[in-house]
XYZ file of C-alpha atoms in Angstrom:
508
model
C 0.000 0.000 0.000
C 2.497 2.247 0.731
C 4.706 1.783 -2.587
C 1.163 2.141 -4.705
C -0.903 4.347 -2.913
C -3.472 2.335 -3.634
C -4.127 -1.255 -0.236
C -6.825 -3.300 -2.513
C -5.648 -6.832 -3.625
C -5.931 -8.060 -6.795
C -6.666 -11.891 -7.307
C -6.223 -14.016 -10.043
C -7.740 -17.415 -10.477
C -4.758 -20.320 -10.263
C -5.365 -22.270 -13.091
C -4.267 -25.864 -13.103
C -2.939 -28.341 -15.368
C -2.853 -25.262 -17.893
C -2.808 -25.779 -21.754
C -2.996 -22.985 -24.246
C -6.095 -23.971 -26.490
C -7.044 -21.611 -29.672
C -10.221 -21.813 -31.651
C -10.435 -20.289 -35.144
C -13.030 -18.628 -36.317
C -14.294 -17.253 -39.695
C -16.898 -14.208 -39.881
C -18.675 -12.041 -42.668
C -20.751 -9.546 -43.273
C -23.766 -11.475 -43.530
C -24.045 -12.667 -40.202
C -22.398 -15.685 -40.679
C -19.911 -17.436 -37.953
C -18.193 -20.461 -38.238
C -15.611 -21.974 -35.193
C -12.789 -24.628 -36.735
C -11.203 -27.686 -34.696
C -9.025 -26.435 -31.936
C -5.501 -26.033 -31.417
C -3.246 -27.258 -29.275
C -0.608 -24.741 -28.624
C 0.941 -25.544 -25.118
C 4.948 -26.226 -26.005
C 6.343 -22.751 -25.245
C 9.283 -20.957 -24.728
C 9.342 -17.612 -23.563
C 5.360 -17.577 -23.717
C 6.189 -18.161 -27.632
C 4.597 -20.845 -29.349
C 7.133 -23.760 -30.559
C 5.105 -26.801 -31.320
C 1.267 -26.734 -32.404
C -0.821 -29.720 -33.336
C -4.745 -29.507 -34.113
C -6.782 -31.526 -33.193
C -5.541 -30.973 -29.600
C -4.692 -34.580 -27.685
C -7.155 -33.235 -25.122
C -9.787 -31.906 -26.022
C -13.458 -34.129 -26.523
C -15.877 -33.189 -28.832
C -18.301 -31.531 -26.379
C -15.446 -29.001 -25.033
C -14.827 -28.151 -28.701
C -18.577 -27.150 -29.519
C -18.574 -25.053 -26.177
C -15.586 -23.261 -26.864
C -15.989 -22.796 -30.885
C -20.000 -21.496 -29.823
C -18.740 -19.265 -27.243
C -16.129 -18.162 -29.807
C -18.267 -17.316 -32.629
C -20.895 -15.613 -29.814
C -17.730 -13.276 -29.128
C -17.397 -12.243 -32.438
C -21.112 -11.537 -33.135
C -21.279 -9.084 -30.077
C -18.348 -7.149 -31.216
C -19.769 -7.425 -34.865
C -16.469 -8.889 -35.891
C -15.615 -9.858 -40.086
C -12.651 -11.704 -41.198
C -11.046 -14.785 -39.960
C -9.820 -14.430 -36.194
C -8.238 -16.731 -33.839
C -9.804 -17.102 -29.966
C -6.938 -17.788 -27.449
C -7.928 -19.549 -24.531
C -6.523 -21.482 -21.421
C -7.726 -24.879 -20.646
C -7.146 -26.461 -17.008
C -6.900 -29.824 -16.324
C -10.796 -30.976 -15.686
C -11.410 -29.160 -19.238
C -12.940 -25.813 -17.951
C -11.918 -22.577 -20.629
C -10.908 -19.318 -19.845
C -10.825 -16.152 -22.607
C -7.454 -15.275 -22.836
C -7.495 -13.010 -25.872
C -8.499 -12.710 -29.243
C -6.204 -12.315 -32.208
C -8.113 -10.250 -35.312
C -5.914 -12.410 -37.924
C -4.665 -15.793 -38.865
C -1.833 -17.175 -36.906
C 0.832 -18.367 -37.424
C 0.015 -21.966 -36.884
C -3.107 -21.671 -39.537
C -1.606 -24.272 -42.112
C -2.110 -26.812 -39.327
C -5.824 -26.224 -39.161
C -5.863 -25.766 -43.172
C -4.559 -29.332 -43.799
C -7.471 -31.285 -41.098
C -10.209 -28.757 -42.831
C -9.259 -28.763 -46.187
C -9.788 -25.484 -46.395
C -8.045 -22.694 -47.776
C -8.501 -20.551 -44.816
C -6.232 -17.543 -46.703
C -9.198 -17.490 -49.666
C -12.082 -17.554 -47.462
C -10.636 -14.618 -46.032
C -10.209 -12.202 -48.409
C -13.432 -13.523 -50.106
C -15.256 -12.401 -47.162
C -13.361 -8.974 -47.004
C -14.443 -8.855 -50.347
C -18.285 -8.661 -48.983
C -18.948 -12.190 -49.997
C -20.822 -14.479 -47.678
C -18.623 -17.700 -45.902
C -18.891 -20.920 -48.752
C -19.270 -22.806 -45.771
C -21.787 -23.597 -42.341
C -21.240 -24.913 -39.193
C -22.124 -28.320 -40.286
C -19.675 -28.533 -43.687
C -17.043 -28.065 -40.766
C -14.844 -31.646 -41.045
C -11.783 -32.585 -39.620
C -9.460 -35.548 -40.667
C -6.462 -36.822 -39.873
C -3.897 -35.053 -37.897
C -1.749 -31.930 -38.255
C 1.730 -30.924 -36.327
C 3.937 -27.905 -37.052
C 7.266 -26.963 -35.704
C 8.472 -23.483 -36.233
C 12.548 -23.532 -37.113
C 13.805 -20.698 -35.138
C 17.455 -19.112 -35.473
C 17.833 -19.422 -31.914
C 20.571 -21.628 -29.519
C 18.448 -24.648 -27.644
C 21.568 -25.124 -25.635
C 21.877 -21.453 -24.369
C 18.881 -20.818 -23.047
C 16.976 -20.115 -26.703
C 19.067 -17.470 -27.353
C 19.250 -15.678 -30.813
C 21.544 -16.593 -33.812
C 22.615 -14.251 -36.592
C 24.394 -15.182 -39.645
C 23.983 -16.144 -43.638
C 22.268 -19.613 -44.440
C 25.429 -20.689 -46.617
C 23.594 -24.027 -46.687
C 19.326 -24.195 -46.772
C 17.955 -27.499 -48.235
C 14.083 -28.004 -46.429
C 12.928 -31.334 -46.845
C 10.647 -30.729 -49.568
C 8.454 -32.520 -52.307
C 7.334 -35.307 -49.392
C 4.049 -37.208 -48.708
C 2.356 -34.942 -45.677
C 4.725 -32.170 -44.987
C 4.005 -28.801 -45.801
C 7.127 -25.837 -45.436
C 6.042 -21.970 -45.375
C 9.026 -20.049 -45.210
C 10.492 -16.665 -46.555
C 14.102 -17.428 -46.852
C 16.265 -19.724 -49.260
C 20.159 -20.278 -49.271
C 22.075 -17.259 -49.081
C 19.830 -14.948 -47.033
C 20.704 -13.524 -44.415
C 19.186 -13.836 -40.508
C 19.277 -10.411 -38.973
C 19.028 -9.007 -35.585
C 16.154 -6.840 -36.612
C 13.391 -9.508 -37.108
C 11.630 -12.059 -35.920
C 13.976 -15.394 -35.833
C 11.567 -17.575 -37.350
C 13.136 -18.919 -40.548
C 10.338 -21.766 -41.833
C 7.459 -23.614 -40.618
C 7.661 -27.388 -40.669
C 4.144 -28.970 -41.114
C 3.155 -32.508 -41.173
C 0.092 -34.528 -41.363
C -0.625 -37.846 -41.150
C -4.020 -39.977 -40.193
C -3.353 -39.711 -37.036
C -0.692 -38.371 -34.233
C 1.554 -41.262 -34.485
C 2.277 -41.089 -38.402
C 2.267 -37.260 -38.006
C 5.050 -37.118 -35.359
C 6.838 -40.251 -37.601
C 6.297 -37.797 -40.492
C 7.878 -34.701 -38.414
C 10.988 -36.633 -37.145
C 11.798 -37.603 -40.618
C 11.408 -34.215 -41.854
C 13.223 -33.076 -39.228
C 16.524 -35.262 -39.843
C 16.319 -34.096 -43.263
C 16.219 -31.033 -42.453
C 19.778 -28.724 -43.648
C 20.490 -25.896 -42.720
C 24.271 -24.112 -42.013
C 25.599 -21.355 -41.286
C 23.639 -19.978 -38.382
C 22.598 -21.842 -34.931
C 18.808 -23.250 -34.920
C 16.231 -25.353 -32.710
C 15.873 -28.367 -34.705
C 17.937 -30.557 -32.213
C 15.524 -29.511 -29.128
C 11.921 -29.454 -31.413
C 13.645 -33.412 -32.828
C 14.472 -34.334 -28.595
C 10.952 -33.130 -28.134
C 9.527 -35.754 -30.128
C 10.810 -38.191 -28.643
C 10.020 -37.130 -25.202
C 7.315 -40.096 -24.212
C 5.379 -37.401 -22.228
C 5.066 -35.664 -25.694
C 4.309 -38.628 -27.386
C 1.357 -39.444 -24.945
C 0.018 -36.176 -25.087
C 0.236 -34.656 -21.569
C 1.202 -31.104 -22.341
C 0.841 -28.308 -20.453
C 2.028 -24.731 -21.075
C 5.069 -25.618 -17.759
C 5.952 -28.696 -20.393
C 9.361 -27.115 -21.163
C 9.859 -25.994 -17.908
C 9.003 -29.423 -16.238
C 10.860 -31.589 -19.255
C 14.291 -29.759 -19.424
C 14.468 -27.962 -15.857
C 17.360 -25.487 -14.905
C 20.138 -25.197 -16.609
C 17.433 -26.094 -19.770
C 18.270 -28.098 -23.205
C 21.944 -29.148 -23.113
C 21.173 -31.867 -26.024
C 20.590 -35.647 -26.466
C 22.110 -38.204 -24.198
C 22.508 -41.351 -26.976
C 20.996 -44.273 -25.665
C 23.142 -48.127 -25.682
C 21.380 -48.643 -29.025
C 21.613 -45.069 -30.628
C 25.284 -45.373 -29.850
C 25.726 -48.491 -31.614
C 24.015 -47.941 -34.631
C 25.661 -44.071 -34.856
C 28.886 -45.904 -34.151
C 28.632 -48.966 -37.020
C 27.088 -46.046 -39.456
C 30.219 -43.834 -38.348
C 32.372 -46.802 -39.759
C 30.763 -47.685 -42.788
C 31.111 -44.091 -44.039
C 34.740 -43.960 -42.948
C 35.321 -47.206 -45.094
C 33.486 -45.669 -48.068
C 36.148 -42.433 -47.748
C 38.581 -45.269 -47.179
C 37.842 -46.915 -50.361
C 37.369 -43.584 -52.495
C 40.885 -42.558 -51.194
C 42.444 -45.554 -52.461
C 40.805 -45.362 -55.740
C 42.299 -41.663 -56.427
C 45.608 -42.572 -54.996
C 46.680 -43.742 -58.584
C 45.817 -42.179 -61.759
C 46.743 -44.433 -64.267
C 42.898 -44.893 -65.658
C 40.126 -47.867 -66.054
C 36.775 -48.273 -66.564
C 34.352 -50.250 -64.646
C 30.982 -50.916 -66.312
C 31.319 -48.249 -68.626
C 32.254 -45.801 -66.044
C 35.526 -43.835 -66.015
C 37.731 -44.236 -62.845
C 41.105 -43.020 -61.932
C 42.815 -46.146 -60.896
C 43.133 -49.183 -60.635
C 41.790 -50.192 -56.995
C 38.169 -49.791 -58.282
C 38.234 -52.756 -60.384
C 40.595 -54.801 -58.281
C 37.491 -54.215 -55.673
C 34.877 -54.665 -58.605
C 36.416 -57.743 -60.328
C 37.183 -59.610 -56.716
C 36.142 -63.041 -56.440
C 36.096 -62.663 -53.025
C 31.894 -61.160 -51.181
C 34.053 -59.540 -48.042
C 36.744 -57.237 -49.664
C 38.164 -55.548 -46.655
C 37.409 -55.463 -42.892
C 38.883 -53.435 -40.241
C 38.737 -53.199 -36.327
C 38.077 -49.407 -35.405
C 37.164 -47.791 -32.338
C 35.053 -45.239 -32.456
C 34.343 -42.088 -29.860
C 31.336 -39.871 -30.137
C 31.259 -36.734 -27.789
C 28.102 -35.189 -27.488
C 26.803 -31.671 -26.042
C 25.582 -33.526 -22.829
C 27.252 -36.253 -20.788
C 30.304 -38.480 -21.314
C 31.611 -39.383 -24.562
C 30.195 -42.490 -25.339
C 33.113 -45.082 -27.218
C 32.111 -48.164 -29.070
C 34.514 -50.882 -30.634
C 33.256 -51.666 -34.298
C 34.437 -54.750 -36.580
C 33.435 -53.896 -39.904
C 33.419 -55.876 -43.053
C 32.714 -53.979 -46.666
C 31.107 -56.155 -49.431
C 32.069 -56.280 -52.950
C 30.940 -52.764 -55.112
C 27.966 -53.645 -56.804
C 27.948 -53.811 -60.457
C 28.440 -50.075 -61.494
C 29.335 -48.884 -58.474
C 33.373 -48.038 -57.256
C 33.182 -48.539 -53.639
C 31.339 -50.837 -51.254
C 27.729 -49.718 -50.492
C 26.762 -53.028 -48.549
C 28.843 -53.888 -44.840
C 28.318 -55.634 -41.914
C 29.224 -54.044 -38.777
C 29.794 -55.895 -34.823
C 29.752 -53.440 -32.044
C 31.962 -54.780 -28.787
C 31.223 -58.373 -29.959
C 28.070 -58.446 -30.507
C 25.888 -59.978 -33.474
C 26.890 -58.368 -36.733
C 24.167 -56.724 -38.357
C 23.749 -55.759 -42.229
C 24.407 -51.472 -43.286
C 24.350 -50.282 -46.654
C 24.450 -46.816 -48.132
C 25.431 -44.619 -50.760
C 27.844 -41.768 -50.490
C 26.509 -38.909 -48.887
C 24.546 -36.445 -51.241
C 25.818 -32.782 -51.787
C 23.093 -31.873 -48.625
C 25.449 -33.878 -46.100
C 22.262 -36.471 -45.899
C 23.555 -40.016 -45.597
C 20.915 -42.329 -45.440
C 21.885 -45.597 -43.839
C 19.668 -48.294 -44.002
C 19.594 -51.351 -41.830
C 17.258 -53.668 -40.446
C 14.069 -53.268 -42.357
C 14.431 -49.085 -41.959
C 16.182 -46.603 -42.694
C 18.540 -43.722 -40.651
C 19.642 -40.169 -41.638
C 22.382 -38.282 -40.835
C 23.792 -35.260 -41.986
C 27.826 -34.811 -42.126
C 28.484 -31.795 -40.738
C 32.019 -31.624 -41.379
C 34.898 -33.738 -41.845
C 37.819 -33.610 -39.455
C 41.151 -34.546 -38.937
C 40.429 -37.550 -36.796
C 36.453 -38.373 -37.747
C 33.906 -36.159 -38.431
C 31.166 -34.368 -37.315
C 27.666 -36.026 -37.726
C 24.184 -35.071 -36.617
C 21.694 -37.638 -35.811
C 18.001 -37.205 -35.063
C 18.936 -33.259 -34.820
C 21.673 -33.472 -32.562
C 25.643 -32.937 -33.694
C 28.478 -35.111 -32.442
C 32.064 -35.172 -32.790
C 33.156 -38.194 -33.655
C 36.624 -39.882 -33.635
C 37.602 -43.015 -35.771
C 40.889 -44.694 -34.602
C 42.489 -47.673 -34.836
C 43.049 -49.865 -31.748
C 46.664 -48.320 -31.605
C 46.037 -44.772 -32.493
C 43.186 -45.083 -29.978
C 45.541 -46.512 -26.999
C 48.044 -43.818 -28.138
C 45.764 -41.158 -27.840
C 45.498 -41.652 -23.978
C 49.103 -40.294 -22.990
C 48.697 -37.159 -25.540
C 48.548 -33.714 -22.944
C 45.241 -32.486 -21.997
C 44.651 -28.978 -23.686
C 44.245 -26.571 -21.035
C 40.619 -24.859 -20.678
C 41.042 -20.925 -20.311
C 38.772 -19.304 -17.367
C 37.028 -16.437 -18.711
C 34.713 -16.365 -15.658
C 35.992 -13.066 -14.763
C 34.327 -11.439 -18.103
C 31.064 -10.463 -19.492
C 30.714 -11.209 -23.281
C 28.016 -11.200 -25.268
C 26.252 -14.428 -26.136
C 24.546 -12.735 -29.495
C 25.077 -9.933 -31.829
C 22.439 -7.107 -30.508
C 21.775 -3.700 -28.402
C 22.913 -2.835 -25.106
C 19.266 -1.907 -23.768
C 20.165 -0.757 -20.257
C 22.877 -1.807 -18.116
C 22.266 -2.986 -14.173
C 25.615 -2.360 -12.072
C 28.541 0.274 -12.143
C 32.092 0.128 -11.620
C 33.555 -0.313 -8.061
C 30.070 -2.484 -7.198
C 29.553 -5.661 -5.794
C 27.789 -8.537 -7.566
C 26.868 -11.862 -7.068
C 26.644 -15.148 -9.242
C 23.624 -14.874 -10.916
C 22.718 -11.285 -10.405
C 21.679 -9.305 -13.707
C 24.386 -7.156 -15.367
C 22.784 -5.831 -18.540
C 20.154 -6.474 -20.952
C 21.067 -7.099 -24.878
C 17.876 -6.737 -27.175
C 17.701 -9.077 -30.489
C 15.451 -10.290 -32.439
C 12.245 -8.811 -30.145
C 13.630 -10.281 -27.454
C 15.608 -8.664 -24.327
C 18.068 -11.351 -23.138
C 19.182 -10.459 -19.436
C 22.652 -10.948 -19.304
C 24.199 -12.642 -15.898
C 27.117 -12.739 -13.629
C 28.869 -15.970 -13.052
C 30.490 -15.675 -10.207
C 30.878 -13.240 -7.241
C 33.563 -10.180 -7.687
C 33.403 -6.679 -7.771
C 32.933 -4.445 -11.058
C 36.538 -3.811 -12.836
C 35.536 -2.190 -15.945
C 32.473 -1.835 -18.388
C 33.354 -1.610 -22.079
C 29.753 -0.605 -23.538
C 27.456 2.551 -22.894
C 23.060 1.536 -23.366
C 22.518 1.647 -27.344
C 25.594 0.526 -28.535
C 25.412 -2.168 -30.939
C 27.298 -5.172 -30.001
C 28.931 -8.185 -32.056
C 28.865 -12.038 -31.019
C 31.825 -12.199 -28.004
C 32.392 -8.512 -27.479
C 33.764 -8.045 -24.211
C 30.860 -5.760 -21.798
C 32.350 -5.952 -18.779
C 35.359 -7.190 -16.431
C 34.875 -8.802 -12.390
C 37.607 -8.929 -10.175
């Protein structure tokens, strides 16, 4: 009372078990309402929307038809035309609660679009053209199931943070049965500090949630895109999350899922490790192979094909099924956890007619049954496709190293080392590189604008306390201390425009 001038209370009603429910709505100038199947928009970051479905898991067919009525009875009393989207909060016994309403599609429409049917963009500006809806309650449908993930230019592993920078590499897995991509950008463009960081919208529909999330994990290993940081690693762990998968979401789901410090990546499981190992070693046989074959250059041809030496149809014209095989031990590091090592035998099969290297091997992983891989080389993209088992697995080479490579499976990177037994024992008495502590400085995590700045020099601070706030992408990003100290120097004044790493401030 004495800070406001002012001793009432104000109370708000706890809701529990919340999800973040949205009905869409279409009305004209006729009188005409219409309400569409819900949406289920509870996975959130930052009160921002990352993963929509419609219909929602939730949601029963009565609940619907109260919330689209009362929906439509909104927009009637405020005489409202156009398409419109009703926001509402949902608690856990299925009671509704207005939350706002939107005067325009969402973001998240081409989810609704693909259970309707309906082109929800035409009906639109057919009714702002004066024309009355082409549809009534009752043509209202809904099959199947739709799921969309937006791709944001944001770091899952710092906290969602923003990422600027030049897509030198943008291939969206397009032209595929039930997934739909809306998106404004396309290889070379450039991700900004001065928009939105949304950079597509990954869609997918299937006949029901099951195939749809299939259909979105596929799409989502697919998926290429370089040169700036984005979320497909934490929307791909999401998918896999079995609370996810059973449909208990609430709008705390991130919260709840990946508590403090957040995100830090995918922990491979004892069979992700093995097959990422054997696949690991099957592509370093192929580069194996394809060095050998351009070591000489003295010329053949192998089923018509030109090569540049001879090894390719020494390897073609073998009598032999097993050409090569090779023990190699194989270490992948991860963003989370302990590296994970795995001992592979590996046996490559004779090239196939037409084919240079082996496509076909058989891989054992520390002694256990051997099981069948085969691939071809990876495509332009980085996508390798191995297939094994009756199915098949994508991963993307990042980038090729001096001692492995760098691959990314089901959205998540790992550095991977390929030794041989020796090399491998050898590498244990090499010196530990030395980790430099930069505790003792401020730097900023993302290119941005100093929007106002906490402490001064000669102050005392502890771990944790806020420093400064850098604004990108609509977003202010409060900046932290990391440990206790006292303020040495500050290096940036409130609007200047910072670069990724520049130095704001020094603790002693």
């Amino acid at each position: 009372a004495a800070s406001f001038g002012d001793d009432r209370i104000f109370i708000e009603k706890f809701v529990d078990k919340p999800r973040h429910i949205e009905i869409q709505i279409i009305a004209d100038s006729h009188g005409n309402c219409v309400y569409l199947p819900e949406r289920e928009c509870s996975i959130q970051r930052r009160n921002q929307k990352v993963i929509e479905e419609a219909p929602s898991p939730f949601i029963d067919e009565g609940t619907w038809r109260k919330m689209g009525e009362q929906a439509c009875a909104l927009a009637k009393a405020v005489q409202y035309q156009s398409a419109g989207t009703v926001e509402m909060m949902v608690d856990g016994d299925k009671n509704f609660y207005f939350l706002e309403m939107n005067t325009r599609l969402q973001v998240e429409h081409p989810i609704t679009e693909l259970v309707t049917g309906l082109d929800l963009v035409e009906i639109m500006i057919k009714v702002a053209a004066g024309e009355k809806l082409p549809i009534a309650q009752a043509d209202v449908k809904k099959a199947g199931w739709a799921m969309e993930s937006r791709i944001y230019a944001e770091d899952s592993l710092r906290s969602f943070l923003p990422s600027v920078g030049v897509l030198h590499r943008y291939v969206p897995p397009v032209d595929r049965e039930g997934v739909r991509i809306d998106t404004g950008v396309e290889e070379g463009s450039e991700i900004s500090i001065f928009y939105d960081p949304m950079i597509a919208k990954l869609v997918t529909y299937g006949k029901d949630r099951t195939e749809t999330i299939d259909r979105m994990k596929k799409a989502l290993d697919d998926y290429v895109i370089k040169g700036v940081v984005c979320n497909i690693n934490f929307v791909r762990d999401v998918m896999d999350n079995q609370r996810f998968m059973s449909g208990d979401l609430t709008t705390h789901f991130i919260d709840q899922e990946y508590p403090a410090p957040g995100f830090r990546g995918h922990v491979l499981t004892t069979t992700e490790g093995e097959q990422l190992a054997s696949i690991t070693a099957m592509l370093f046989m192929q580069h194996y192979q394809q060095a050998k074959i351009y070591l000489s250059t003295s010329g053949s041809k192998v089923a018509g094909k030109d090569t540049v030496g001879p090894a390719a149809l020494l390897s073609v014209m073998s009598t032999q099924v097993i050409i090569s095989e090779k023990d190699l031990v194989v270490t992948m590091e991860g963003t989370v956890g302990e590296p994970v090592v795995k001992h592979v035998h590996i046996k490559s099969y004779k090239p196939e007619l037409g084919e240079v290297i082996s496509t076909t091997f058989e891989a054992s992983v520390d002694g256990g049954p051997a099981v069948k891989y085969s691939a071809q080389l990876p495509a332009n993209s980085g996508l390798y496709v191995a297939s094994f088992e009756g199915r098949d697995q994508t991963v993307q080479l990042v980038e090729k190293t001096y001692a492995g490579y760098v691959l990314s499976m089901s959205g998540s990177p790992y550095k991977i080392k390929v030794w041989s037994p020796r090399i491998e024992e050898l590498s244990k008495i090499m010196p530990v590189k030395t980790v430099v502590d930069r505790s003792n400085e401020l730097r900023t995590p993302m290119p941005g604008k100093v929007h106002s700045i906490a402490v001064q020099v000669g102050e005392d601070v502890l771990a944790g306390q806020e420093m400064c706030v850098v604004e990108a992408m609509k977003m202010q990003n409060v900046l932290r201390a990391q440990k206790d100290g006292v303020i040495k120097a500050i290096h940036c004044k409130v609007g200047d425009n910072l670069n990724l790493e520049d130095l704001i401030m020094e603790i002693e």
